Amino acid sequence: MEIRPLKSFKADLDVPGDKSIFHRAAILAALSDKTSIIKNIPLSQDANSTIRCLRALGARIDISEKDCRITGLPAKPAYELNAGNSGTSLRLLSGVLAAQPFASSITGDESLLKRPMRRIIEPLTEMGAKISHSSNYGPPLKFYPARLTGINYTQRTASAQVKSCFLFAALIAEGKSSYIEKKPTRDHLEKLLVLSKAAAVKRGEEIEVVGSQAMNNFSVTIPGDFSSASFFILGAIISQNGKVTIKNVGVNPLRIGLLKALKRMGANIEISCMRKNEADEPICDITAYSSKLRGISIGDQDIPSIIDELPLLAVAAIFARGQTKVTGASELRVKECDRIKAITREFTKLGAFIKELPDGFEIEGEQTLKGGIVDSHGDHRIAMSLAIAATRAESASFIRGLECSEVSFPEFQKTLKSISCR
Ligand code: S3P
């Protein structure tokens, strides 16, 4: 897709429902024999991967526009489940598959085959799961019939996917389990467990779950996805004439590291209509305006709440005054692509200079982007970050593979086009 420089960046938008919350709500609903209602679901490829796998496992899922009804049990054996590009689908579903009395297997696309799975294989195996994997601890994962036993487990990788995988397995395992989380990660599943009145409690760093539970149904409306909203928030901020309002955006404190970082950089962002959904997830309307930014440092503790938005932080840093330095983010190397490499390589092609660090990047600000031909690396967040940066380049840019934005944000290209036509 060709992206031309934009003189102004103005829009009033809605974004798709939050992908992280949807995966968890759908899988939790599929653990009950009663019908749950999930409203405002994202209609993205990743969401569809979870729906496809749950249907293959026997869940009844009826979708009408953006609402769905899910009735889960009884589960039936399923081989060759395919999670596509979705690491969250594969890792979360593994917690359920490992605890079944039947054999099953799950795989994914070329990118997913390269992603690390030892982080979930270890805790599940400690619970008694029997799992085989590829030679580099990756998918396809095969699960053999097993009865899991609850364990106490302390976080080794600061990953919400690992935590949620563990909690799903713990709900089915025999006896109590506890997960101790030293570095907090998104807590959407914990909130949904409270909503569904599951026997699970959070005490400080510990989440305790009672095993062999009969799960209840629930009804929830999914907030707009902050990660999707971020692209257009940043588009307005770096524009010389920008104003974007996005309604109904989820602002769970463990997700909004970018919002906090942009405020520290001096961004002009207004939050209004703060409220909560049924699962106690905070929601608000966000308006972002053109802003003069200054560089900041982001370290280890900040990473989990900004992990998916770090490519966008790089865009902000290019236009900020002074230096921005990100460290402690080596997880970026094992996302849908090696995002540290992709950021340094592709933004360089647009005319920026970014210094690659083993666990992050360093950017001297107030740079000018010339524009150029760049590649998405098949990674939705890289593709969309490049497209937003290109709106502030001096001449037109071409993003190869921007269609992978459909993994999380099917309306991205259409929305960006509508802004360019205003
Ligand atoms: C996600 C957690 C994060 C994030 C991913 C979605 C989730 O991954 O990068 O896009 O929904 O749990 P990790 O848990 O591996 O950090």
Coordinates of C-alpha atoms and ligand atoms in Angstrom, one line a residue:
M1 CA 0.0 0.0 0.0
E2 CA 1.2 3.5 -0.8
I3 CA 1.2 5.9 2.1
R4 CA 1.4 9.6 1.2
P5 CA 2.5 12.3 3.7
L6 CA -0.6 13.8 5.4
K7 CA -0.9 17.5 6.2
S8 CA -3.5 16.8 8.9
F9 CA -4.5 13.7 10.9
K10 CA -8.1 14.1 12.1
A11 CA -10.7 11.5 12.9
D12 CA -13.4 10.2 15.3
L13 CA -13.1 6.5 15.5
D14 CA -14.0 3.2 17.1
V15 CA -11.5 0.4 17.3
P16 CA -12.2 -3.4 17.4
G17 CA -12.8 -5.2 20.7
D18 CA -9.7 -6.1 22.7
K19 CA -8.0 -9.2 21.3
S20 CA -6.3 -10.3 24.6
I21 CA -9.6 -10.1 26.5
F22 CA -11.5 -11.9 23.7
H23 CA -9.2 -14.9 23.6
R24 CA -9.5 -15.4 27.3
A25 CA -13.3 -14.8 27.4
A26 CA -13.9 -17.3 24.6
I27 CA -11.8 -20.0 26.1
L28 CA -13.2 -19.5 29.6
A29 CA -16.8 -19.7 28.1
A30 CA -15.8 -22.9 26.3
L31 CA -15.0 -24.5 29.7
S32 CA -18.7 -24.3 30.7
D33 CA -21.7 -26.3 29.6
K34 CA -23.9 -23.2 30.0
T35 CA -24.1 -20.4 27.4
S36 CA -22.0 -17.3 27.8
I37 CA -22.5 -14.0 25.9
I38 CA -19.6 -12.0 24.6
K39 CA -20.3 -8.7 23.0
N40 CA -18.1 -6.5 20.8
I41 CA -15.8 -9.2 19.7
P42 CA -12.9 -8.4 17.3
L43 CA -13.4 -9.9 13.9
S44 CA -9.7 -10.3 13.3
Q45 CA -7.7 -13.3 12.0
D46 CA -6.2 -13.9 15.5
A47 CA -9.7 -13.9 17.1
N48 CA -10.9 -16.3 14.4
S49 CA -8.0 -18.6 15.2
T50 CA -9.3 -19.1 18.7
I51 CA -12.9 -19.5 17.4
R52 CA -11.8 -22.1 14.9
C53 CA -9.9 -24.2 17.5
L54 CA -12.7 -24.0 20.0
R55 CA -15.3 -25.1 17.4
A56 CA -13.0 -28.0 16.4
L57 CA -13.0 -29.0 20.1
G58 CA -16.8 -29.2 20.1
A59 CA -17.8 -25.7 21.4
R60 CA -20.9 -24.2 19.9
I61 CA -20.2 -20.6 18.8
D62 CA -22.9 -18.5 17.2
I63 CA -21.8 -15.1 15.9
S64 CA -24.2 -12.3 15.0
E65 CA -22.4 -9.1 13.9
K66 CA -20.0 -8.4 16.8
D67 CA -21.7 -10.5 19.4
C68 CA -21.3 -14.2 20.1
R69 CA -22.8 -16.9 22.2
I70 CA -20.5 -19.8 23.3
T71 CA -21.5 -23.1 24.9
G72 CA -18.5 -25.3 25.5
L73 CA -18.8 -28.7 27.0
P74 CA -18.6 -31.6 26.3
A75 CA -15.2 -31.3 24.6
K76 CA -14.3 -33.7 21.8
P77 CA -10.8 -34.8 20.7
A78 CA -9.2 -32.7 18.0
Y79 CA -5.9 -33.1 16.1
E80 CA -4.0 -30.6 14.0
L81 CA -5.7 -27.6 15.6
N82 CA -4.2 -24.5 13.8
A83 CA -3.7 -21.3 15.7
G84 CA -2.5 -19.4 12.5
N85 CA -0.3 -16.4 13.5
S86 CA -1.8 -16.2 17.1
G87 CA 0.7 -17.0 19.9
T88 CA -2.0 -16.2 22.4
S89 CA -4.4 -18.8 20.9
L90 CA -1.7 -21.4 20.9
R91 CA -0.4 -20.8 24.4
L92 CA -3.7 -20.3 26.1
L93 CA -5.4 -23.3 24.5
S94 CA -2.3 -25.5 25.4
G95 CA -3.3 -25.1 29.1
V96 CA -6.7 -26.6 28.3
L97 CA -5.4 -29.3 25.9
A98 CA -2.7 -30.5 28.3
A99 CA -5.3 -31.3 30.9
Q100 CA -7.7 -33.4 28.7
P101 CA -8.2 -37.2 28.9
F102 CA -7.7 -37.3 25.1
A103 CA -4.7 -36.7 22.8
S104 CA -4.6 -33.6 20.7
S105 CA -2.2 -31.4 18.8
I106 CA -1.8 -27.7 17.9
T107 CA 0.3 -25.9 15.3
G108 CA 0.5 -22.5 13.6
D109 CA 1.9 -20.6 10.6
E110 CA 5.6 -20.2 9.7
S111 CA 6.1 -17.3 12.3
L112 CA 4.3 -19.2 15.1
L113 CA 6.5 -22.3 14.5
K114 CA 9.6 -20.2 15.5
R115 CA 8.1 -18.9 18.7
P116 CA 9.4 -20.2 22.1
M117 CA 7.1 -22.7 23.9
R118 CA 9.4 -24.0 26.6
R119 CA 8.0 -21.3 28.9
I120 CA 4.6 -23.1 28.8
I121 CA 5.9 -26.7 28.4
E122 CA 7.8 -26.5 31.7
P123 CA 4.9 -25.5 34.0
L124 CA 2.5 -27.8 32.3
T125 CA 4.9 -30.7 32.5
E126 CA 5.5 -30.0 36.2
M127 CA 1.7 -30.4 36.6
G128 CA 1.9 -33.8 34.9
A129 CA 1.2 -33.0 31.3
K130 CA 2.8 -35.2 28.6
I131 CA 3.8 -33.0 25.7
S132 CA 6.0 -33.5 22.6
H133 CA 7.4 -30.6 20.6
S134 CA 9.7 -29.7 17.8
S135 CA 13.5 -29.9 18.3
N136 CA 13.7 -26.2 19.3
Y137 CA 10.8 -26.5 21.9
G138 CA 8.3 -25.0 19.3
P139 CA 5.1 -26.2 17.8
P140 CA 3.6 -28.4 16.7
L141 CA 2.8 -29.4 20.2
K142 CA 1.3 -32.8 20.8
F143 CA -0.6 -33.5 24.0
Y144 CA -1.1 -37.1 25.3
P145 CA -4.0 -38.0 27.7
A146 CA -3.1 -36.8 31.2
R147 CA -4.5 -35.9 34.6
L148 CA -2.8 -32.8 35.9
T149 CA -2.2 -32.0 39.5
G150 CA -2.2 -28.5 40.9
I151 CA 1.2 -27.0 41.8
N152 CA 2.7 -23.8 43.1
Y153 CA 4.6 -22.0 40.4
T154 CA 6.7 -18.8 40.4
Q155 CA 6.8 -16.7 37.2
R156 CA 10.0 -17.3 35.2
T157 CA 9.1 -15.2 32.1
A158 CA 7.1 -12.0 32.5
S159 CA 4.4 -13.2 30.1
A160 CA 0.6 -12.9 30.5
Q161 CA 0.3 -15.8 28.0
V162 CA 2.2 -18.1 30.2
K163 CA 0.2 -17.0 33.3
S164 CA -3.1 -17.5 31.5
C165 CA -2.0 -20.9 30.1
F166 CA -1.1 -22.0 33.7
L167 CA -4.4 -20.7 35.1
F168 CA -6.5 -22.5 32.5
A169 CA -4.7 -25.8 33.2
A170 CA -5.1 -25.1 37.0
L171 CA -8.9 -24.9 36.7
I172 CA -9.0 -28.4 35.3
A173 CA -6.1 -30.0 37.3
E174 CA -6.8 -31.9 40.6
G175 CA -6.2 -29.9 43.7
K176 CA -5.2 -26.3 44.3
S177 CA -2.6 -24.4 42.3
S178 CA -0.9 -21.1 42.8
Y179 CA 0.9 -18.8 40.4
I180 CA 3.3 -16.2 41.9
E181 CA 3.8 -13.2 39.7
K182 CA 6.8 -11.0 40.5
K183 CA 6.5 -8.7 37.5
P184 CA 2.8 -7.9 36.9
T185 CA 1.4 -8.7 33.4
R186 CA -2.1 -8.1 32.0
D187 CA -4.7 -9.5 34.3
H188 CA -7.7 -9.9 32.0
L189 CA -8.2 -13.6 32.8
E190 CA -8.1 -12.9 36.6
K191 CA -10.9 -10.3 36.1
L192 CA -13.0 -12.7 34.0
L193 CA -12.6 -15.4 36.7
V194 CA -14.1 -13.0 39.2
L195 CA -16.9 -12.2 36.8
S196 CA -17.7 -15.9 36.3
K197 CA -17.6 -16.5 40.0
A198 CA -14.8 -19.1 39.6
A199 CA -13.1 -20.3 42.8
A200 CA -9.9 -18.3 42.3
V201 CA -8.4 -15.5 44.5
K202 CA -5.7 -13.0 44.1
R203 CA -3.6 -12.1 47.2
G204 CA -0.8 -9.7 46.4
E205 CA 1.6 -11.5 44.0
E206 CA -0.2 -14.8 44.3
I207 CA -3.2 -16.1 42.3
E208 CA -4.7 -19.2 43.9
V209 CA -7.0 -21.5 41.8
V210 CA -9.1 -24.4 42.9
G211 CA -8.9 -27.3 40.5
S212 CA -11.6 -29.6 38.9
Q213 CA -14.0 -26.7 38.8
A214 CA -17.4 -26.8 37.1
M215 CA -17.2 -23.4 35.3
N216 CA -20.1 -20.9 35.2
N217 CA -21.3 -18.9 32.2
F218 CA -21.1 -15.1 32.1
S219 CA -21.9 -12.1 30.0
V220 CA -19.3 -9.5 29.1
T221 CA -18.9 -6.6 26.7
I222 CA -15.3 -6.3 25.4
P223 CA -13.7 -2.8 25.5
G224 CA -12.0 -1.3 22.4
D225 CA -8.4 -2.6 22.0
F226 CA -5.9 -0.1 23.4
S227 CA -3.2 -1.6 21.2
S228 CA -5.2 -0.9 18.0
A229 CA -6.2 2.6 19.3
S230 CA -2.5 3.4 19.8
F231 CA -1.7 3.7 16.1
F232 CA -4.2 6.5 15.6
I233 CA -3.4 8.2 18.9
L234 CA 0.2 8.4 17.7
G235 CA -0.8 9.5 14.2
A236 CA -2.5 12.5 15.7
I237 CA 0.4 13.3 18.1
I238 CA 3.2 13.3 15.4
S239 CA 1.0 15.2 12.9
Q240 CA 1.4 19.0 12.6
N241 CA -2.4 19.3 12.6
G242 CA -3.7 16.3 14.5
K243 CA -6.8 15.5 16.5
V244 CA -8.1 12.0 17.0
T245 CA -10.9 10.9 19.3
I246 CA -11.4 7.2 20.0
K247 CA -14.4 6.0 21.9
N248 CA -14.8 3.1 24.3
V249 CA -11.1 2.2 24.7
G250 CA -10.0 -0.3 27.3
V251 CA -7.4 1.3 29.6
N252 CA -6.4 -1.6 32.0
P253 CA -3.4 -0.2 33.9
L254 CA -1.3 -3.2 32.9
R255 CA -1.9 -2.4 29.2
I256 CA -1.4 1.4 28.9
G257 CA 2.4 1.8 29.2
L258 CA 2.4 3.7 25.9
L259 CA -0.1 6.2 27.2
K260 CA 2.0 6.8 30.3
A261 CA 5.2 7.0 28.2
L262 CA 3.6 9.5 25.8
K263 CA 2.4 11.7 28.7
R264 CA 6.0 11.6 30.1
M265 CA 7.2 12.7 26.7
G266 CA 4.9 15.7 26.9
A267 CA 2.0 14.5 24.7
N268 CA -1.3 16.3 24.8
I269 CA -3.8 13.5 25.5
E270 CA -7.3 13.9 27.1
I271 CA -9.1 11.1 28.8
S272 CA -12.9 11.4 29.4
C273 CA -16.0 9.3 30.3
M274 CA -14.1 6.9 32.5
R275 CA -16.2 3.9 33.4
K276 CA -16.0 0.1 33.8
N277 CA -17.4 -2.9 32.1
E278 CA -19.0 -6.0 33.8
A279 CA -15.5 -7.5 34.4
D280 CA -14.2 -4.4 36.1
E281 CA -12.1 -3.4 33.0
P282 CA -11.7 0.4 32.9
I283 CA -12.9 2.0 29.6
C284 CA -12.8 5.7 28.5
D285 CA -12.7 8.0 25.4
I286 CA -9.3 9.2 24.4
T287 CA -8.5 12.4 22.4
A288 CA -5.0 13.0 21.2
Y289 CA -3.6 16.2 19.7
S290 CA -0.5 17.2 17.8
S291 CA 2.3 17.5 20.4
K292 CA 5.9 18.5 20.9
L293 CA 7.6 15.4 22.5
R294 CA 10.8 14.9 24.4
G295 CA 12.9 11.7 24.7
I296 CA 12.6 9.3 27.7
S297 CA 14.1 6.1 29.0
I298 CA 12.0 2.9 29.3
G299 CA 13.5 0.0 31.4
D300 CA 12.8 -3.5 32.5
Q301 CA 9.9 -2.8 34.9
D302 CA 7.9 -0.8 32.3
I303 CA 8.2 -3.4 29.6
P304 CA 5.2 -5.7 30.1
S305 CA 2.6 -2.9 29.9
I306 CA 4.1 -1.4 26.7
I307 CA 5.5 -4.5 25.0
D308 CA 3.2 -4.5 21.9
E309 CA 3.5 -0.7 21.5
L310 CA 7.3 -0.4 21.5
P311 CA 7.4 -0.2 17.6
L312 CA 5.1 2.9 18.0
L313 CA 7.3 4.3 20.8
A314 CA 10.2 4.2 18.3
V315 CA 8.0 6.4 15.9
A316 CA 7.3 8.9 18.7
A317 CA 11.1 8.9 19.6
I318 CA 12.1 9.8 16.0
F319 CA 10.1 13.0 16.2
A320 CA 10.9 13.8 19.9
R321 CA 13.6 16.3 21.1
G322 CA 16.5 14.4 22.7
Q323 CA 17.3 10.8 23.2
T324 CA 15.0 7.9 23.8
K325 CA 16.4 4.6 25.1
V326 CA 14.5 1.3 25.5
T327 CA 16.2 -1.6 27.5
G328 CA 15.0 -4.8 29.1
A329 CA 12.9 -5.6 26.1
S330 CA 14.6 -8.7 24.7
E331 CA 11.1 -10.3 24.5
L332 CA 10.7 -8.2 21.3
R333 CA 13.0 -10.6 19.5
V334 CA 10.6 -13.5 19.9
K335 CA 7.3 -11.8 18.8
E336 CA 5.6 -12.3 15.4
C337 CA 9.1 -11.4 14.1
D338 CA 12.3 -10.1 15.7
R339 CA 10.8 -6.7 16.3
I340 CA 14.1 -5.1 17.3
K341 CA 15.7 -6.0 14.0
A342 CA 12.5 -5.1 12.1
I343 CA 12.4 -1.6 13.8
T344 CA 16.0 -0.8 13.1
R345 CA 16.0 -2.1 9.6
E346 CA 12.8 -0.7 8.3
F347 CA 12.8 2.7 9.9
T348 CA 16.4 3.1 8.5
K349 CA 14.9 2.6 5.0
L350 CA 12.5 5.5 5.7
G351 CA 15.5 7.7 6.5
A352 CA 15.8 7.4 10.3
F353 CA 18.7 6.2 12.3
I354 CA 18.0 3.8 15.1
K355 CA 20.7 2.1 17.2
E356 CA 20.0 -1.6 17.8
L357 CA 20.7 -2.8 21.4
P358 CA 20.6 -6.5 22.4
D359 CA 17.5 -5.8 24.5
G360 CA 16.0 -2.7 22.9
F361 CA 17.0 0.4 20.9
E362 CA 18.3 4.0 21.2
I363 CA 17.0 6.9 19.1
E364 CA 18.3 10.5 18.9
G365 CA 15.2 12.5 18.1
E366 CA 14.2 15.3 15.8
Q367 CA 14.9 13.2 12.7
T368 CA 13.4 13.7 9.3
L369 CA 11.8 10.7 7.5
K370 CA 12.3 10.8 3.7
G371 CA 10.0 8.0 2.9
G372 CA 10.9 4.7 1.1
I373 CA 10.0 1.2 0.3
V374 CA 9.7 -0.9 3.5
D375 CA 8.7 -4.4 4.5
S376 CA 6.2 -5.5 7.2
H377 CA 8.2 -8.7 8.0
G378 CA 4.7 -10.3 8.0
D379 CA 4.2 -8.7 11.4
H380 CA 0.9 -6.7 11.9
R381 CA 2.3 -4.3 14.5
I382 CA 5.5 -3.5 12.5
A383 CA 3.3 -3.0 9.3
M384 CA 0.9 -0.5 11.1
S385 CA 3.7 1.3 12.9
L386 CA 5.5 1.9 9.5
A387 CA 2.3 3.1 7.9
I388 CA 1.7 5.7 10.7
A389 CA 5.4 6.8 10.5
A390 CA 5.0 7.2 6.8
T391 CA 2.2 9.8 7.2
R392 CA 4.9 12.1 8.5
A393 CA 7.6 11.4 5.8
E394 CA 8.6 14.0 3.2
S395 CA 7.5 11.8 0.3
A396 CA 5.4 8.8 -0.4
S397 CA 6.3 5.4 1.1
F398 CA 5.3 1.8 0.1
I399 CA 4.6 -0.7 2.8
R400 CA 5.0 -4.3 1.5
G401 CA 2.6 -6.7 3.2
L402 CA 0.4 -4.2 5.0
E403 CA -2.5 -6.6 4.6
C404 CA -1.1 -8.5 7.7
S405 CA -2.7 -5.7 9.7
E406 CA -5.8 -8.0 9.5
V407 CA -4.3 -10.2 12.1
S408 CA -5.4 -7.8 14.7
F409 CA -7.1 -4.8 13.0
P410 CA -9.0 -5.6 9.9
E411 CA -10.3 -2.0 9.4
F412 CA -6.8 -0.4 9.7
Q413 CA -6.2 0.2 6.0
K414 CA -9.7 1.5 5.4
T415 CA -9.5 3.8 8.5
L416 CA -6.1 5.2 7.4
K417 CA -7.5 5.8 3.9
S418 CA -10.5 7.7 5.3
I419 CA -8.1 10.0 7.3
S420 CA -6.1 10.7 4.1
C421 CA -9.2 11.6 2.2
R422 CA -10.4 14.2 4.7
Ligands
S3P1 C1 -0.6 -11.1 25.1 C2 0.5 -11.0 25.9 C3 1.8 -10.4 25.4 C4 1.6 -9.7 24.1 C5 0.7 -10.4 23.1 C6 -0.7 -10.6 23.8 C7 -1.8 -11.7 25.8 O1 2.7 -11.5 25.1 O2 2.8 -9.3 23.5 O3 0.5 -9.6 22.0 O4 -2.9 -11.6 25.3 O5 -1.6 -12.4 26.8 P1 3.5 -12.2 26.3 O6 2.6 -12.7 27.3 O7 4.2 -13.3 25.7 O8 4.4 -11.1 26.8

